[in-house]
């Protein structure tokens, strides 16, 4: 029933067009380095946040099993604040692509929550896109890529935090509060708020159930679960390395 319901709301809700604002497609289609497309910043302007991001990036790389670079950029200069993921590497140190996070968007999350607990959700979403680019899990339909990333982000948050679901869901609702009603094949189509929250919660619940059963799982295991959640065939997972 879950898959049928998900398919129905994908087909019905995501074909709707509105002028609603949203974060925009967060997978760069450009072949040039992402640093050439944005105004790269040296930091967020908050030294404590910068140190925390460095530590969190190490945890994210370990969980997801990929090693992308992490950049910050001035998102006040672009129309789509938030984050981007690119399969193009910026250096040999980080061979698995590049993630860029807008520091104004991060600061807004900090202002809302009063701590850094929201930021891993966005970072994990972008790391999941890198996993998808590496393993080619999802088809070339934007909404599958975005809901896959939301599911994976939910799994990571279950792995990395002891926060209650009430606190986590409150934060995630802020991130998806506007929703996205772009056409299903539009690169901006992230899914509606309902779809995104369902994917995130399913990833969170899956990891917690695995942990309670005594199973040690990481990002590669979550990827298989996300593929099943989206009803994607197993043969979609083909490494490009």
PDB file of C-alpha atoms in Angstrom:
ATOM      1  CA  UNK A   1       0.000   0.000   0.000  1.00  0.00           C
ATOM      2  CA  UNK A   2       2.866   2.378   0.788  1.00  0.00           C
ATOM      3  CA  UNK A   3       4.332   2.055  -2.704  1.00  0.00           C
ATOM      4  CA  UNK A   4       0.919   2.408  -4.338  1.00  0.00           C
ATOM      5  CA  UNK A   5       0.170   5.514  -2.291  1.00  0.00           C
ATOM      6  CA  UNK A   6       3.583   7.005  -3.088  1.00  0.00           C
ATOM      7  CA  UNK A   7       3.121   6.328  -6.796  1.00  0.00           C
ATOM      8  CA  UNK A   8      -0.322   7.918  -6.788  1.00  0.00           C
ATOM      9  CA  UNK A   9       0.755  11.106  -5.092  1.00  0.00           C
ATOM     10  CA  UNK A  10       3.783  11.335  -7.385  1.00  0.00           C
ATOM     11  CA  UNK A  11       1.538  11.089 -10.398  1.00  0.00           C
ATOM     12  CA  UNK A  12      -1.177  13.413  -9.121  1.00  0.00           C
ATOM     13  CA  UNK A  13       0.526  16.069  -7.032  1.00  0.00           C
ATOM     14  CA  UNK A  14       3.794  16.562  -8.897  1.00  0.00           C
ATOM     15  CA  UNK A  15       2.193  17.286 -12.237  1.00  0.00           C
ATOM     16  CA  UNK A  16       0.704  20.427 -10.706  1.00  0.00           C
ATOM     17  CA  UNK A  17       2.310  23.767 -11.557  1.00  0.00           C
ATOM     18  CA  UNK A  18       2.377  26.710  -9.198  1.00  0.00           C
ATOM     19  CA  UNK A  19       4.477  29.809  -8.618  1.00  0.00           C
ATOM     20  CA  UNK A  20       5.440  28.538  -5.169  1.00  0.00           C
ATOM     21  CA  UNK A  21       8.994  29.281  -4.158  1.00  0.00           C
ATOM     22  CA  UNK A  22      11.233  26.365  -3.445  1.00  0.00           C
ATOM     23  CA  UNK A  23      14.893  25.593  -3.129  1.00  0.00           C
ATOM     24  CA  UNK A  24      15.407  24.593  -6.743  1.00  0.00           C
ATOM     25  CA  UNK A  25      17.018  21.540  -8.244  1.00  0.00           C
ATOM     26  CA  UNK A  26      20.057  20.676  -6.134  1.00  0.00           C
ATOM     27  CA  UNK A  27      21.931  18.395  -8.552  1.00  0.00           C
ATOM     28  CA  UNK A  28      24.230  20.415 -10.768  1.00  0.00           C
ATOM     29  CA  UNK A  29      24.018  19.366 -14.411  1.00  0.00           C
ATOM     30  CA  UNK A  30      27.094  21.383 -15.353  1.00  0.00           C
ATOM     31  CA  UNK A  31      30.316  19.670 -16.379  1.00  0.00           C
ATOM     32  CA  UNK A  32      32.488  22.480 -15.020  1.00  0.00           C
ATOM     33  CA  UNK A  33      33.556  22.531 -11.336  1.00  0.00           C
ATOM     34  CA  UNK A  34      30.829  23.816  -9.054  1.00  0.00           C
ATOM     35  CA  UNK A  35      33.200  26.459  -7.697  1.00  0.00           C
ATOM     36  CA  UNK A  36      33.070  28.094 -11.142  1.00  0.00           C
ATOM     37  CA  UNK A  37      29.292  28.411 -10.927  1.00  0.00           C
ATOM     38  CA  UNK A  38      28.922  30.016  -7.486  1.00  0.00           C
ATOM     39  CA  UNK A  39      30.611  32.585  -5.259  1.00  0.00           C
ATOM     40  CA  UNK A  40      32.655  30.366  -2.942  1.00  0.00           C
ATOM     41  CA  UNK A  41      33.103  31.620   0.629  1.00  0.00           C
ATOM     42  CA  UNK A  42      35.878  30.793   3.086  1.00  0.00           C
ATOM     43  CA  UNK A  43      33.404  30.160   5.891  1.00  0.00           C
ATOM     44  CA  UNK A  44      29.949  30.829   7.250  1.00  0.00           C
ATOM     45  CA  UNK A  45      31.014  33.817   9.317  1.00  0.00           C
ATOM     46  CA  UNK A  46      30.333  31.725  12.409  1.00  0.00           C
ATOM     47  CA  UNK A  47      33.583  30.023  13.556  1.00  0.00           C
ATOM     48  CA  UNK A  48      31.691  27.594  15.779  1.00  0.00           C
ATOM     49  CA  UNK A  49      29.517  26.532  12.847  1.00  0.00           C
ATOM     50  CA  UNK A  50      32.587  26.164  10.621  1.00  0.00           C
ATOM     51  CA  UNK A  51      34.270  23.820  13.113  1.00  0.00           C
ATOM     52  CA  UNK A  52      31.070  21.861  13.549  1.00  0.00           C
ATOM     53  CA  UNK A  53      30.668  21.491   9.761  1.00  0.00           C
ATOM     54  CA  UNK A  54      34.197  20.103   9.458  1.00  0.00           C
ATOM     55  CA  UNK A  55      33.453  17.449  12.089  1.00  0.00           C
ATOM     56  CA  UNK A  56      30.053  16.621  10.608  1.00  0.00           C
ATOM     57  CA  UNK A  57      31.511  16.210   7.119  1.00  0.00           C
ATOM     58  CA  UNK A  58      33.792  13.464   8.435  1.00  0.00           C
ATOM     59  CA  UNK A  59      30.809  11.632   9.946  1.00  0.00           C
ATOM     60  CA  UNK A  60      28.828  12.016   6.721  1.00  0.00           C
ATOM     61  CA  UNK A  61      31.660  10.633   4.607  1.00  0.00           C
ATOM     62  CA  UNK A  62      31.962   7.633   6.894  1.00  0.00           C
ATOM     63  CA  UNK A  63      28.253   6.824   6.865  1.00  0.00           C
ATOM     64  CA  UNK A  64      27.659   7.285   3.141  1.00  0.00           C
ATOM     65  CA  UNK A  65      30.951   5.750   2.011  1.00  0.00           C
ATOM     66  CA  UNK A  66      31.726   8.567  -0.434  1.00  0.00           C
ATOM     67  CA  UNK A  67      34.353  11.284  -0.271  1.00  0.00           C
ATOM     68  CA  UNK A  68      33.127  14.537  -1.854  1.00  0.00           C
ATOM     69  CA  UNK A  69      34.527  17.971  -1.194  1.00  0.00           C
ATOM     70  CA  UNK A  70      32.432  20.421   0.829  1.00  0.00           C
ATOM     71  CA  UNK A  71      32.258  24.099  -0.133  1.00  0.00           C
ATOM     72  CA  UNK A  72      30.341  27.056   1.262  1.00  0.00           C
ATOM     73  CA  UNK A  73      28.921  29.776  -0.959  1.00  0.00           C
ATOM     74  CA  UNK A  74      27.160  33.107  -0.728  1.00  0.00           C
ATOM     75  CA  UNK A  75      23.599  32.111  -1.545  1.00  0.00           C
ATOM     76  CA  UNK A  76      22.338  35.686  -1.293  1.00  0.00           C
ATOM     77  CA  UNK A  77      23.769  36.144  -4.795  1.00  0.00           C
ATOM     78  CA  UNK A  78      21.691  33.367  -6.409  1.00  0.00           C
ATOM     79  CA  UNK A  79      17.993  32.653  -6.880  1.00  0.00           C
ATOM     80  CA  UNK A  80      18.076  29.214  -5.261  1.00  0.00           C
ATOM     81  CA  UNK A  81      19.570  29.243  -1.768  1.00  0.00           C
ATOM     82  CA  UNK A  82      20.238  25.925  -0.098  1.00  0.00           C
ATOM     83  CA  UNK A  83      22.656  23.344  -1.443  1.00  0.00           C
ATOM     84  CA  UNK A  84      24.010  21.726  -4.562  1.00  0.00           C
ATOM     85  CA  UNK A  85      25.710  18.445  -5.355  1.00  0.00           C
ATOM     86  CA  UNK A  86      27.972  17.881  -8.350  1.00  0.00           C
ATOM     87  CA  UNK A  87      29.686  14.742  -9.595  1.00  0.00           C
ATOM     88  CA  UNK A  88      32.621  16.904 -10.700  1.00  0.00           C
ATOM     89  CA  UNK A  89      35.547  16.702  -8.298  1.00  0.00           C
ATOM     90  CA  UNK A  90      37.439  19.842  -7.312  1.00  0.00           C
ATOM     91  CA  UNK A  91      40.592  18.048  -6.101  1.00  0.00           C
ATOM     92  CA  UNK A  92      42.236  14.652  -5.842  1.00  0.00           C
ATOM     93  CA  UNK A  93      41.703  14.767  -2.077  1.00  0.00           C
ATOM     94  CA  UNK A  94      37.942  14.531  -2.614  1.00  0.00           C
ATOM     95  CA  UNK A  95      37.439  12.364  -5.705  1.00  0.00           C
ATOM     96  CA  UNK A  96      33.688  11.743  -5.396  1.00  0.00           C
ATOM     97  CA  UNK A  97      32.356  15.099  -6.498  1.00  0.00           C
ATOM     98  CA  UNK A  98      31.542  18.284  -4.644  1.00  0.00           C
ATOM     99  CA  UNK A  99      28.828  19.557  -2.306  1.00  0.00           C
ATOM    100  CA  UNK A 100      28.138  23.263  -1.864  1.00  0.00           C
ATOM    101  CA  UNK A 101      26.023  24.655   0.989  1.00  0.00           C
ATOM    102  CA  UNK A 102      24.712  28.211   1.135  1.00  0.00           C
ATOM    103  CA  UNK A 103      25.848  29.855   4.350  1.00  0.00           C
ATOM    104  CA  UNK A 104      22.826  32.178   4.636  1.00  0.00           C
ATOM    105  CA  UNK A 105      20.542  29.155   4.425  1.00  0.00           C
ATOM    106  CA  UNK A 106      22.573  27.446   7.155  1.00  0.00           C
ATOM    107  CA  UNK A 107      22.385  30.546   9.322  1.00  0.00           C
ATOM    108  CA  UNK A 108      18.606  30.708   8.867  1.00  0.00           C
ATOM    109  CA  UNK A 109      18.354  27.110  10.063  1.00  0.00           C
ATOM    110  CA  UNK A 110      20.492  27.942  13.066  1.00  0.00           C
ATOM    111  CA  UNK A 111      18.340  30.971  13.863  1.00  0.00           C
ATOM    112  CA  UNK A 112      15.205  28.832  13.700  1.00  0.00           C
ATOM    113  CA  UNK A 113      16.404  25.915  15.823  1.00  0.00           C
ATOM    114  CA  UNK A 114      18.917  27.657  18.083  1.00  0.00           C
ATOM    115  CA  UNK A 115      21.471  24.911  17.400  1.00  0.00           C
ATOM    116  CA  UNK A 116      23.117  23.027  14.552  1.00  0.00           C
ATOM    117  CA  UNK A 117      20.781  20.033  14.536  1.00  0.00           C
ATOM    118  CA  UNK A 118      18.998  20.975  11.299  1.00  0.00           C
ATOM    119  CA  UNK A 119      22.122  21.347   9.191  1.00  0.00           C
ATOM    120  CA  UNK A 120      22.942  17.591   8.953  1.00  0.00           C
ATOM    121  CA  UNK A 121      19.570  17.009   7.259  1.00  0.00           C
ATOM    122  CA  UNK A 122      20.499  19.282   4.358  1.00  0.00           C
ATOM    123  CA  UNK A 123      24.099  18.054   4.215  1.00  0.00           C
ATOM    124  CA  UNK A 124      22.984  14.405   4.269  1.00  0.00           C
ATOM    125  CA  UNK A 125      20.499  15.088   1.466  1.00  0.00           C
ATOM    126  CA  UNK A 126      23.345  16.376  -0.700  1.00  0.00           C
ATOM    127  CA  UNK A 127      25.659  13.499   0.260  1.00  0.00           C
ATOM    128  CA  UNK A 128      22.889  11.129  -0.828  1.00  0.00           C
ATOM    129  CA  UNK A 129      22.901  12.765  -4.254  1.00  0.00           C
ATOM    130  CA  UNK A 130      26.614  11.960  -4.485  1.00  0.00           C
ATOM    131  CA  UNK A 131      25.834   8.312  -3.638  1.00  0.00           C
ATOM    132  CA  UNK A 132      23.164   8.318  -6.337  1.00  0.00           C
ATOM    133  CA  UNK A 133      25.562   9.806  -8.893  1.00  0.00           C
ATOM    134  CA  UNK A 134      28.166   7.162  -7.985  1.00  0.00           C
ATOM    135  CA  UNK A 135      25.879   4.119  -7.955  1.00  0.00           C
ATOM    136  CA  UNK A 136      23.243   5.336 -10.435  1.00  0.00           C
ATOM    137  CA  UNK A 137      20.396   4.199  -8.197  1.00  0.00           C
ATOM    138  CA  UNK A 138      17.502   6.302  -9.485  1.00  0.00           C
ATOM    139  CA  UNK A 139      16.137   6.895 -12.991  1.00  0.00           C
ATOM    140  CA  UNK A 140      16.466  10.279 -14.687  1.00  0.00           C
ATOM    141  CA  UNK A 141      13.287  11.608 -13.094  1.00  0.00           C
ATOM    142  CA  UNK A 142      14.047  14.401 -10.613  1.00  0.00           C
ATOM    143  CA  UNK A 143      11.449  13.527  -7.999  1.00  0.00           C
ATOM    144  CA  UNK A 144      12.892  10.027  -7.537  1.00  0.00           C
ATOM    145  CA  UNK A 145      16.332  11.513  -6.976  1.00  0.00           C
ATOM    146  CA  UNK A 146      15.007  13.981  -4.410  1.00  0.00           C
ATOM    147  CA  UNK A 147      12.878  11.518  -2.445  1.00  0.00           C
ATOM    148  CA  UNK A 148      15.749   9.029  -2.501  1.00  0.00           C
ATOM    149  CA  UNK A 149      17.951  11.737  -0.950  1.00  0.00           C
ATOM    150  CA  UNK A 150      15.299  12.538   1.664  1.00  0.00           C
ATOM    151  CA  UNK A 151      15.021   8.860   2.627  1.00  0.00           C
ATOM    152  CA  UNK A 152      18.784   8.610   2.948  1.00  0.00           C
ATOM    153  CA  UNK A 153      18.894  11.802   5.016  1.00  0.00           C
ATOM    154  CA  UNK A 154      16.322  10.327   7.389  1.00  0.00           C
ATOM    155  CA  UNK A 155      18.492   7.235   7.791  1.00  0.00           C
ATOM    156  CA  UNK A 156      21.557   9.342   8.534  1.00  0.00           C
ATOM    157  CA  UNK A 157      19.771  11.421  11.158  1.00  0.00           C
ATOM    158  CA  UNK A 158      18.622   8.219  12.889  1.00  0.00           C
ATOM    159  CA  UNK A 159      22.251   7.071  12.830  1.00  0.00           C
ATOM    160  CA  UNK A 160      23.874  10.278  14.024  1.00  0.00           C
ATOM    161  CA  UNK A 161      21.610  11.790  16.660  1.00  0.00           C
ATOM    162  CA  UNK A 162      19.763  10.980  19.855  1.00  0.00           C
ATOM    163  CA  UNK A 163      17.156  13.664  19.247  1.00  0.00           C
ATOM    164  CA  UNK A 164      13.529  12.759  19.734  1.00  0.00           C
ATOM    165  CA  UNK A 165      11.361  12.314  16.659  1.00  0.00           C
ATOM    166  CA  UNK A 166       9.306  15.334  17.788  1.00  0.00           C
ATOM    167  CA  UNK A 167      12.364  17.592  17.559  1.00  0.00           C
ATOM    168  CA  UNK A 168      13.558  16.062  14.306  1.00  0.00           C
ATOM    169  CA  UNK A 169      10.179  16.284  12.601  1.00  0.00           C
ATOM    170  CA  UNK A 170       9.754  19.902  13.686  1.00  0.00           C
ATOM    171  CA  UNK A 171      13.066  20.767  12.074  1.00  0.00           C
ATOM    172  CA  UNK A 172      12.381  18.815   8.911  1.00  0.00           C
ATOM    173  CA  UNK A 173       8.979  20.437   8.498  1.00  0.00           C
ATOM    174  CA  UNK A 174      10.744  23.802   8.439  1.00  0.00           C
ATOM    175  CA  UNK A 175      13.024  22.596   5.647  1.00  0.00           C
ATOM    176  CA  UNK A 176      10.132  21.330   3.481  1.00  0.00           C
ATOM    177  CA  UNK A 177       7.512  23.832   4.663  1.00  0.00           C
ATOM    178  CA  UNK A 178       6.831  25.294   1.219  1.00  0.00           C
ATOM    179  CA  UNK A 179       6.849  22.090  -0.766  1.00  0.00           C
ATOM    180  CA  UNK A 180       7.478  21.834  -4.467  1.00  0.00           C
ATOM    181  CA  UNK A 181       4.788  21.502  -7.123  1.00  0.00           C
ATOM    182  CA  UNK A 182       6.951  21.683 -10.218  1.00  0.00           C
ATOM    183  CA  UNK A 183       6.163  19.242 -13.009  1.00  0.00           C
ATOM    184  CA  UNK A 184       7.432  15.737 -12.319  1.00  0.00           C
ATOM    185  CA  UNK A 185      10.157  15.985 -14.987  1.00  0.00           C
ATOM    186  CA  UNK A 186      11.147  19.525 -14.004  1.00  0.00           C
ATOM    187  CA  UNK A 187      14.684  19.616 -12.518  1.00  0.00           C
ATOM    188  CA  UNK A 188      13.225  21.636  -9.627  1.00  0.00           C
ATOM    189  CA  UNK A 189      10.783  18.905  -8.594  1.00  0.00           C
ATOM    190  CA  UNK A 190      11.656  17.879  -5.040  1.00  0.00           C
ATOM    191  CA  UNK A 191       8.183  16.566  -4.224  1.00  0.00           C
ATOM    192  CA  UNK A 192       5.478  18.003  -2.035  1.00  0.00           C
ATOM    193  CA  UNK A 193       5.963  18.592   1.670  1.00  0.00           C
ATOM    194  CA  UNK A 194       3.877  15.464   2.339  1.00  0.00           C
ATOM    195  CA  UNK A 195       5.978  13.302   0.039  1.00  0.00           C
ATOM    196  CA  UNK A 196       9.263  14.586   1.423  1.00  0.00           C
ATOM    197  CA  UNK A 197       8.239  14.142   5.047  1.00  0.00           C
ATOM    198  CA  UNK A 198       7.036  10.593   4.292  1.00  0.00           C
ATOM    199  CA  UNK A 199      10.359   9.681   2.646  1.00  0.00           C
ATOM    200  CA  UNK A 200      12.402  11.191   5.460  1.00  0.00           C
ATOM    201  CA  UNK A 201      10.332   9.454   8.158  1.00  0.00           C
ATOM    202  CA  UNK A 202      10.539   6.132   6.328  1.00  0.00           C
ATOM    203  CA  UNK A 203      14.336   6.365   6.183  1.00  0.00           C
ATOM    204  CA  UNK A 204      14.471   7.299   9.855  1.00  0.00           C
ATOM    205  CA  UNK A 205      12.164   4.430  10.859  1.00  0.00           C
ATOM    206  CA  UNK A 206      14.080   1.931   8.716  1.00  0.00           C
ATOM    207  CA  UNK A 207      17.394   2.721  10.394  1.00  0.00           C
ATOM    208  CA  UNK A 208      15.886   2.640  13.899  1.00  0.00           C
ATOM    209  CA  UNK A 209      14.302  -0.739  13.189  1.00  0.00           C
ATOM    210  CA  UNK A 210      17.634  -2.095  11.984  1.00  0.00           C
ATOM    211  CA  UNK A 211      19.420  -0.770  15.074  1.00  0.00           C
ATOM    212  CA  UNK A 212      16.812  -2.250  17.399  1.00  0.00           C
ATOM    213  CA  UNK A 213      17.286  -5.618  15.682  1.00  0.00           C
ATOM    214  CA  UNK A 214      21.016  -5.406  16.347  1.00  0.00           C
ATOM    215  CA  UNK A 215      21.962  -4.911  12.701  1.00  0.00           C
ATOM    216  CA  UNK A 216      24.894  -2.618  11.950  1.00  0.00           C
ATOM    217  CA  UNK A 217      23.963  -0.732   8.794  1.00  0.00           C
ATOM    218  CA  UNK A 218      25.375   2.264   6.946  1.00  0.00           C
ATOM    219  CA  UNK A 219      24.653   4.292   3.841  1.00  0.00           C
ATOM    220  CA  UNK A 220      25.048   1.468   1.318  1.00  0.00           C
ATOM    221  CA  UNK A 221      22.408  -0.511   3.216  1.00  0.00           C
ATOM    222  CA  UNK A 222      20.137   2.526   3.437  1.00  0.00           C
ATOM    223  CA  UNK A 223      20.494   2.965  -0.324  1.00  0.00           C
ATOM    224  CA  UNK A 224      19.044  -0.484  -0.929  1.00  0.00           C
ATOM    225  CA  UNK A 225      16.185   0.265   1.465  1.00  0.00           C
ATOM    226  CA  UNK A 226      15.520   3.593  -0.270  1.00  0.00           C
ATOM    227  CA  UNK A 227      15.426   1.834  -3.623  1.00  0.00           C
ATOM    228  CA  UNK A 228      12.841  -0.545  -2.251  1.00  0.00           C
ATOM    229  CA  UNK A 229      10.817   2.315  -0.782  1.00  0.00           C
ATOM    230  CA  UNK A 230      10.666   3.968  -4.200  1.00  0.00           C
ATOM    231  CA  UNK A 231       9.916   0.607  -5.859  1.00  0.00           C
ATOM    232  CA  UNK A 232      13.023   0.804  -8.045  1.00  0.00           C
ATOM    233  CA  UNK A 233      14.384  -2.435  -9.549  1.00  0.00           C
ATOM    234  CA  UNK A 234      17.616  -3.779  -8.134  1.00  0.00           C
ATOM    235  CA  UNK A 235      19.434  -3.617 -11.459  1.00  0.00           C
ATOM    236  CA  UNK A 236      19.323   0.203 -11.272  1.00  0.00           C
ATOM    237  CA  UNK A 237      22.238   0.076  -8.848  1.00  0.00           C
ATOM    238  CA  UNK A 238      25.208  -0.074 -11.202  1.00  0.00           C
ATOM    239  CA  UNK A 239      28.513   1.497 -10.174  1.00  0.00           C
ATOM    240  CA  UNK A 240      30.122   3.885 -12.648  1.00  0.00           C
ATOM    241  CA  UNK A 241      33.570   3.294 -11.190  1.00  0.00           C
TER     242      UNK A 241
END
